[in-house]
mmCIF file of C-alpha atoms in Angstrom:
data_model
loop_
_atom_site.group_PDB
_atom_site.id
_atom_site.type_symbol
_atom_site.label_atom_id
_atom_site.label_comp_id
_atom_site.label_asym_id
_atom_site.label_seq_id
_atom_site.Cartn_x
_atom_site.Cartn_y
_atom_site.Cartn_z
ATOM 1 C CA MET A 1 21.546 31.796 14.176
ATOM 2 C CA ARG A 2 25.238 30.708 12.041
ATOM 3 C CA ALA A 3 25.246 29.341 7.970
ATOM 4 C CA PHE A 4 26.473 25.877 8.281
ATOM 5 C CA GLU A 5 30.656 25.834 7.852
ATOM 6 C CA PRO A 6 32.860 22.909 7.123
ATOM 7 C CA VAL A 7 34.374 20.519 10.216
ATOM 8 C CA ALA A 8 36.180 17.532 10.297
ATOM 9 C CA GLU A 9 33.071 15.726 11.033
ATOM 10 C CA GLY A 10 30.232 17.164 8.734
ATOM 11 C CA TRP A 11 28.985 20.815 8.510
ATOM 12 C CA SER A 12 27.784 23.597 12.406
ATOM 13 C CA SER A 13 26.797 25.710 13.112
ATOM 14 C CA ALA A 14 26.324 27.942 15.501
ATOM 15 C CA LEU A 15 22.170 28.978 17.204
ATOM 16 C CA GLU A 16 21.860 30.905 20.521
ATOM 17 C CA PRO A 17 19.759 28.494 23.092
ATOM 18 C CA TRP A 18 16.966 30.437 22.046
ATOM 19 C CA GLU A 19 16.855 29.559 18.549
ATOM 20 C CA ARG A 20 17.580 26.060 18.860
ATOM 21 C CA GLU A 21 14.789 25.986 21.016
ATOM 22 C CA ALA A 22 12.199 27.458 18.300
ATOM 23 C CA VAL A 23 13.020 25.148 15.279
ATOM 24 C CA VAL A 24 13.003 21.970 17.978
ATOM 25 C CA ASP A 25 9.244 23.609 19.046
ATOM 26 C CA MET A 26 8.868 23.606 15.441
ATOM 27 C CA LEU A 27 10.585 20.313 14.496
ATOM 28 C CA SER A 28 8.040 18.275 17.231
ATOM 29 C CA GLN A 29 5.084 20.014 16.078
ATOM 30 C CA VAL A 30 5.507 17.794 12.780
ATOM 31 C CA GLU A 31 6.926 15.205 14.927
ATOM 32 C CA ASP A 32 3.272 14.940 16.130
ATOM 33 C CA LEU A 33 1.288 16.009 13.651
ATOM 34 C CA LEU A 34 2.937 12.832 11.353
ATOM 35 C CA LEU A 35 1.653 11.495 15.126
ATOM 36 C CA SER A 36 -1.270 11.424 15.821
ATOM 37 C CA ASP A 37 -1.669 10.683 12.202
ATOM 38 C CA ALA A 38 -0.444 7.319 13.371
ATOM 39 C CA ALA A 39 -2.296 7.048 16.174
ATOM 40 C CA ARG A 40 -6.087 7.561 13.633
ATOM 41 C CA ALA A 41 -5.585 5.361 11.367
ATOM 42 C CA PRO A 42 -7.275 2.347 11.123
ATOM 43 C CA SER A 43 -5.733 -1.069 11.710
ATOM 44 C CA PRO A 44 -4.893 -3.778 9.460
ATOM 45 C CA ALA A 45 -7.732 -6.028 8.369
ATOM 46 C CA PRO A 46 -7.027 -10.018 9.444
ATOM 47 C CA LEU A 47 -5.544 -11.730 6.101
ATOM 48 C CA TYR A 48 -7.159 -14.746 4.612
ATOM 49 C CA THR A 49 -5.017 -16.964 3.675
ATOM 50 C CA GLY A 50 -8.207 -20.014 2.536
ATOM 51 C CA SER A 51 -9.102 -20.254 -0.686
ATOM 52 C CA ARG A 52 -11.197 -18.375 -2.471
ATOM 53 C CA VAL A 53 -15.004 -18.563 -4.772
ATOM 54 C CA GLY A 54 -14.125 -20.056 -8.372
ATOM 55 C CA GLU A 55 -10.468 -20.661 -6.900
ATOM 56 C CA SER A 56 -9.447 -24.940 -7.606
ATOM 57 C CA PRO A 57 -7.577 -26.683 -5.031
ATOM 58 C CA ARG A 58 -4.239 -26.306 -7.840
ATOM 59 C CA ASP A 59 -4.157 -22.667 -7.783
ATOM 60 C CA HIS A 60 -3.993 -22.087 -3.905
ATOM 61 C CA GLU A 61 -1.553 -24.904 -3.141
ATOM 62 C CA ILE A 62 0.149 -23.175 -5.726
ATOM 63 C CA LEU A 63 -0.371 -19.638 -3.682
ATOM 64 C CA VAL A 64 -0.238 -21.241 -1.110
ATOM 65 C CA SER A 65 3.144 -21.943 -1.685
ATOM 66 C CA LEU A 66 4.115 -18.528 -3.113
ATOM 67 C CA ASP A 67 3.107 -17.110 0.844
ATOM 68 C CA PHE A 68 0.785 -14.664 -1.525
ATOM 69 C CA ALA A 69 -1.522 -13.646 1.548
ATOM 70 C CA VAL A 70 -4.641 -11.393 1.066
ATOM 71 C CA GLN A 71 -7.087 -9.805 2.606
ATOM 72 C CA GLU A 72 -10.220 -11.249 4.219
ATOM 73 C CA PRO A 73 -12.962 -10.669 1.082
ATOM 74 C CA THR A 74 -16.068 -8.307 2.541
ATOM 75 C CA GLY A 75 -17.531 -10.185 -0.008
ATOM 76 C CA PRO A 76 -18.499 -11.814 -3.552
ATOM 77 C CA ALA A 77 -17.747 -9.860 -5.298
ATOM 78 C CA ARG A 78 -14.649 -7.890 -3.775
ATOM 79 C CA PRO A 79 -11.572 -9.938 -2.940
ATOM 80 C CA THR A 80 -8.587 -8.206 -3.161
ATOM 81 C CA GLY A 81 -4.948 -8.847 -3.967
ATOM 82 C CA PRO A 82 -3.106 -9.221 -7.330
ATOM 83 C CA ALA A 83 -6.274 -12.063 -8.430
ATOM 84 C CA GLY A 84 -9.344 -10.658 -6.996
ATOM 85 C CA ARG A 85 -8.719 -6.929 -8.956
ATOM 86 C CA HIS A 86 -11.914 -6.066 -11.266
ATOM 87 C CA GLN A 87 -11.379 -6.313 -15.425
ATOM 88 C CA ALA A 88 -13.397 -2.210 -16.805
ATOM 89 C CA GLY A 89 -12.388 -1.943 -20.474
ATOM 90 C CA GLY A 90 -10.169 -4.414 -21.010
ATOM 91 C CA ARG A 91 -7.686 -3.265 -17.642
ATOM 92 C CA ASP A 92 -6.561 -4.165 -14.313
ATOM 93 C CA THR A 93 -8.149 -1.581 -12.349
ATOM 94 C CA ALA A 94 -8.715 -1.801 -8.840
ATOM 95 C CA PRO A 95 -11.252 -2.125 -6.631
ATOM 96 C CA THR A 96 -13.570 0.081 -5.300
ATOM 97 C CA GLY A 97 -12.444 2.115 -1.596
ATOM 98 C CA PRO A 98 -13.315 4.613 0.912
ATOM 99 C CA ALA A 99 -14.175 7.268 -0.602
ATOM 100 C CA PRO A 100 -11.681 9.647 -0.481
ATOM 101 C CA LEU A 101 -10.688 12.056 2.514
ATOM 102 C CA THR A 102 -12.410 15.653 3.056
ATOM 103 C CA PRO A 103 -9.149 17.635 4.493
ATOM 104 C CA ALA A 104 -10.028 19.755 7.554
ATOM 105 C CA GLY A 105 -9.047 22.626 7.045
ATOM 106 C CA ALA A 106 -7.192 23.671 10.629
ATOM 107 C CA PRO A 107 -7.659 26.335 12.957
ATOM 108 C CA GLY A 108 -5.665 29.475 11.291
ATOM 109 C CA SER A 109 -5.127 27.359 8.002
ATOM 110 C CA ALA A 110 -5.605 29.708 4.954
ATOM 111 C CA GLY A 111 -5.382 27.028 2.402
ATOM 112 C CA THR A 112 -3.232 23.332 1.465
ATOM 113 C CA ALA A 113 -0.670 21.871 0.434
ATOM 114 C CA SER A 114 1.007 19.239 -1.199
ATOM 115 C CA GLY A 115 4.268 18.108 -1.647
ATOM 116 C CA HIS A 116 4.769 20.907 -4.517
ATOM 117 C CA ASP A 117 4.629 24.024 -4.915
ATOM 118 C CA GLY A 118 2.414 25.736 -6.833
ATOM 119 C CA ALA A 119 -1.009 22.248 -5.739
ATOM 120 C CA THR A 120 -3.654 22.036 -3.683
ATOM 121 C CA SER A 121 -5.886 19.550 -2.551
ATOM 122 C CA ARG A 122 -7.737 17.345 -4.906
ATOM 123 C CA HIS A 123 -10.468 16.288 -2.092
ATOM 124 C CA ASP A 124 -12.535 19.266 -2.024
ATOM 125 C CA GLY A 125 -16.252 18.005 -1.740
ATOM 126 C CA PRO A 126 -18.106 17.358 0.849
ATOM 127 C CA GLY A 127 -18.631 14.907 3.197
ATOM 128 C CA ASN A 128 -15.839 11.654 3.628
ATOM 129 C CA GLY A 129 -14.515 13.175 6.959
ATOM 130 C CA VAL A 130 -16.115 12.417 10.481
ATOM 131 C CA GLY A 131 -19.365 14.180 11.029
ATOM 132 C CA ASP A 132 -21.448 12.027 8.780
ATOM 133 C CA GLY A 133 -20.782 8.381 9.115
ATOM 134 C CA SER A 134 -17.016 7.688 7.677
ATOM 135 C CA PRO A 135 -15.309 6.272 10.111
ATOM 136 C CA PHE A 136 -12.049 7.844 8.959
ATOM 137 C CA PRO A 137 -10.850 11.391 10.352
ATOM 138 C CA PRO A 138 -10.355 14.223 7.537
ATOM 139 C CA ARG A 139 -6.920 15.101 6.395
ATOM 140 C CA LEU A 140 -5.563 18.155 7.004
ATOM 141 C CA PRO A 141 -4.119 19.977 5.120
ATOM 142 C CA ALA A 142 -0.362 19.720 6.438
ATOM 143 C CA LEU A 143 -1.055 15.649 6.315
ATOM 144 C CA GLU A 144 -2.169 15.794 2.867
ATOM 145 C CA ALA A 145 0.829 18.104 2.053
ATOM 146 C CA LEU A 146 3.383 15.686 4.214
ATOM 147 C CA LEU A 147 1.906 12.515 3.629
ATOM 148 C CA PRO A 148 0.451 12.942 -0.019
ATOM 149 C CA ASP A 149 -1.244 9.867 -2.373
ATOM 150 C CA ALA A 150 0.551 7.715 -3.935
ATOM 151 C CA SER A 151 -1.232 8.592 -7.434
ATOM 152 C CA GLU A 152 -3.837 11.233 -8.785
ATOM 153 C CA ASP A 153 -5.875 8.393 -9.860
ATOM 154 C CA PRO A 154 -8.171 9.098 -6.235
ATOM 155 C CA ASP A 155 -9.114 4.940 -6.204
ATOM 156 C CA LEU A 156 -5.938 3.874 -6.808
ATOM 157 C CA ALA A 157 -4.420 5.557 -4.457
ATOM 158 C CA VAL A 158 -7.051 4.780 -1.910
ATOM 159 C CA ASP A 159 -5.306 0.874 -2.271
ATOM 160 C CA VAL A 160 -1.628 1.558 -1.967
ATOM 161 C CA ALA A 161 -2.703 4.486 1.097
ATOM 162 C CA SER A 162 -2.153 1.649 3.786
ATOM 163 C CA VAL A 163 1.472 0.595 2.230
ATOM 164 C CA THR A 164 3.180 4.177 0.866
ATOM 165 C CA ARG A 165 1.667 6.019 3.391
ATOM 166 C CA ASP A 166 3.124 4.270 6.366
ATOM 167 C CA ARG A 167 6.444 4.086 5.460
ATOM 168 C CA LEU A 168 6.192 7.534 4.094
ATOM 169 C CA ARG A 169 5.154 8.990 7.685
ATOM 170 C CA ALA A 170 7.556 6.151 9.615
ATOM 171 C CA MET A 171 10.714 7.458 7.214
ATOM 172 C CA LYS A 172 9.916 11.285 8.240
ATOM 173 C CA THR A 173 8.711 11.284 12.186
ATOM 174 C CA GLU A 174 12.327 8.597 12.337
ATOM 175 C CA ARG A 175 14.493 12.039 10.363
ATOM 176 C CA ILE A 176 12.487 14.082 11.974
ATOM 177 C CA GLY A 177 13.344 13.036 15.749
ATOM 178 C CA ALA A 178 16.735 12.150 14.663
ATOM 179 C CA VAL A 179 17.755 15.933 13.833
ATOM 180 C CA LEU A 180 15.697 16.823 17.033
ATOM 181 C CA ALA A 181 17.966 14.723 18.972
ATOM 182 C CA GLU A 182 21.057 17.035 17.730
ATOM 183 C CA LEU A 183 19.317 19.458 18.414
ATOM 184 C CA GLN A 184 17.961 19.503 21.832
ATOM 185 C CA GLU A 185 22.014 18.125 23.098
ATOM 186 C CA PRO A 186 23.847 19.735 19.554
ATOM 187 C CA SER A 187 27.290 16.651 19.491
ATOM 188 C CA GLY A 188 29.503 19.962 17.801
ATOM 189 C CA ARG A 189 32.236 21.937 18.910
ATOM 190 C CA ASP A 190 31.304 24.450 21.855
ATOM 191 C CA GLY A 191 27.868 23.060 21.637
ATOM 192 C CA THR A 192 27.197 24.038 17.751
ATOM 193 C CA VAL A 193 24.748 22.190 15.740
ATOM 194 C CA LEU A 194 26.287 19.240 13.813
ATOM 195 C CA VAL A 195 25.164 17.813 10.859
ATOM 196 C CA ARG A 196 27.245 14.592 10.782
ATOM 197 C CA ARG A 197 28.824 13.303 7.041
ATOM 198 C CA GLY A 198 26.152 10.631 5.552
ATOM 199 C CA GLU A 199 22.980 12.737 7.524
ATOM 200 C CA GLU A 200 22.397 15.287 5.699
ATOM 201 C CA GLY A 201 20.137 13.440 4.151
ATOM 202 C CA ALA A 202 17.872 13.629 6.615
ATOM 203 C CA TRP A 203 18.330 17.163 7.465
ATOM 204 C CA LEU A 204 17.423 19.159 4.650
ATOM 205 C CA GLY A 205 14.576 16.355 4.272
ATOM 206 C CA ALA A 206 13.044 16.964 7.465
ATOM 207 C CA LEU A 207 13.313 21.009 8.167
ATOM 208 C CA ASN A 208 12.023 21.240 4.221
ATOM 209 C CA ASP A 209 9.317 19.260 5.819
ATOM 210 C CA THR A 210 8.848 21.789 8.128
ATOM 211 C CA ARG A 211 9.228 24.885 5.703
ATOM 212 C CA LEU A 212 5.819 22.562 4.134
ATOM 213 C CA VAL A 213 4.261 22.861 7.350
ATOM 214 C CA LEU A 214 4.428 26.087 7.476
ATOM 215 C CA ALA A 215 4.006 26.458 3.927
ATOM 216 C CA THR A 216 0.193 25.249 4.480
ATOM 217 C CA PHE A 217 -0.345 27.121 7.277
ATOM 218 C CA LEU A 218 -0.011 31.146 5.155
ATOM 219 C CA GLY A 219 -1.207 29.816 1.923
ATOM 220 C CA ILE A 220 2.222 29.436 0.110
ATOM 221 C CA HIS A 221 1.162 28.546 -3.443
ATOM 222 C CA SER A 222 4.080 30.822 -5.582
ATOM 223 C CA ALA A 223 6.516 32.725 -5.558
ATOM 224 C CA ARG A 224 4.408 36.117 -5.436
ATOM 225 C CA ASP A 225 2.964 34.307 -2.124
ATOM 226 C CA ALA A 226 6.585 33.553 -1.317
ATOM 227 C CA GLU A 227 7.231 37.350 -1.407
ATOM 228 C CA ARG A 228 4.319 38.291 0.554
ATOM 229 C CA VAL A 229 5.616 36.502 3.598
ATOM 230 C CA HIS A 230 8.545 37.880 2.528
ATOM 231 C CA ALA A 231 7.125 40.994 3.437
ATOM 232 C CA LEU A 232 4.625 40.138 6.299
ATOM 233 C CA ALA A 233 7.720 39.036 8.189
ATOM 234 C CA TRP A 234 10.002 41.809 8.302
ATOM 235 C CA HIS A 235 7.507 44.824 7.219
ATOM 236 C CA GLY A 236 4.946 43.668 9.108
ATOM 237 C CA VAL A 237 2.960 45.810 11.628
ATOM 238 C CA PRO A 238 3.799 44.131 15.474
ATOM 239 C CA ALA A 239 0.072 42.439 16.392
ATOM 240 C CA ALA A 240 -0.906 41.781 19.725
ATOM 241 C CA LYS A 241 -0.282 38.008 21.569
ATOM 242 C CA GLY A 242 -2.778 35.953 21.319
ATOM 243 C CA THR A 243 -4.566 37.741 18.397
ATOM 244 C CA ARG A 244 -4.577 35.914 14.657
ATOM 245 C CA ALA A 245 -2.191 38.283 12.960
ATOM 246 C CA HIS A 246 0.241 37.868 15.845
ATOM 247 C CA GLY A 247 0.304 34.355 15.165
ATOM 248 C CA ARG A 248 0.434 34.466 10.901
ATOM 249 C CA ARG A 249 3.893 37.208 11.817
ATOM 250 C CA VAL A 250 5.349 34.623 14.148
ATOM 251 C CA ALA A 251 5.081 32.330 11.566
ATOM 252 C CA ALA A 252 5.889 33.859 8.652
ATOM 253 C CA LEU A 253 9.730 34.916 10.741
ATOM 254 C CA SER A 254 9.655 31.205 11.607
ATOM 255 C CA TYR A 255 9.374 29.953 8.179
ATOM 256 C CA GLU A 256 11.775 32.513 6.906
ATOM 257 C CA MET A 257 14.883 31.450 9.370
ATOM 258 C CA LEU A 258 14.205 28.016 8.835
ATOM 259 C CA THR A 259 14.234 29.024 5.181
ATOM 260 C CA TRP A 260 17.447 31.054 5.235
ATOM 261 C CA TRP A 261 19.024 28.037 7.485
ATOM 262 C CA GLN A 262 18.593 24.628 5.575
ATOM 263 C CA GLU A 263 19.610 27.390 2.577
ATOM 264 C CA SER A 264 22.284 27.549 4.208
ATOM 265 C CA LEU A 265 23.296 23.938 4.411
ATOM 266 C CA LEU A 266 22.081 23.347 0.782
ATOM 267 C CA CYS A 267 25.096 25.916 0.063
ATOM 268 C CA VAL A 268 27.543 24.717 1.801
ATOM 269 C CA LEU A 269 26.923 21.528 0.773
ATOM 270 C CA LEU A 270 27.107 22.316 -3.149
ATOM 271 C CA GLY A 271 30.228 24.506 -2.435
ATOM 272 C CA ARG A 272 28.686 28.143 -2.461
ATOM 273 C CA SER A 273 28.052 30.382 -0.144
ATOM 274 C CA PRO A 274 24.515 31.913 0.933
ATOM 275 C CA GLY A 275 22.678 34.325 -0.678
ATOM 276 C CA ALA A 276 25.001 32.993 -4.349
#
């Protein structure tokens, strides 16, 4: 694996076939994770365009003319949309939605992470997952890192999650797909991997998402954790295949490799040499 270097079309890096396969495998697993979350997502509620309780004919005409769509009310006290927000203490608050979901520990996971280093899951209470009557599956720690809540307020996060989460998932899936296409069929000179000008943001984002999933598995929440993983990758005692120890060392090596490769791209974009 060579560091990225500038070329006429953008930036290129030479990888051995096995190195490309390794990176493809890592990104493909993140893509599968995002797609599996989309498959589990609940179907959107049907839109309700009739008059609501207490709405005058004139109000209804105005809302219809503005193409104002609201969801089907589930009860007399649960209208949705801006006009249906409840007042509490003189401020608007979102209607109470489903309780925040509890992330399930992924097999072999050493902890949870969010999109920011050092942050851990807020949803660490019991229940609200599969097996306790909830219609939603529990959020895996890696998914919680990839698709964080839009707000620190759990009720508000639930209220906007259906929009924000779908858009974020679609964006991340699209950019990973674009990176995978280049890795599987390199378009650079002499078979090098090419990051075209204008696509560097998608590459940095896709590589960072993949590192984030690996960091979640490895339990990296601080600089000290990162140093521990570095030591495991380069000085760890080899373990038998199929064991948990072997899996963690492979993940540590993958994290180190992907981190170095991403940093080499970032350095060339900033006009610096790797390691400077």
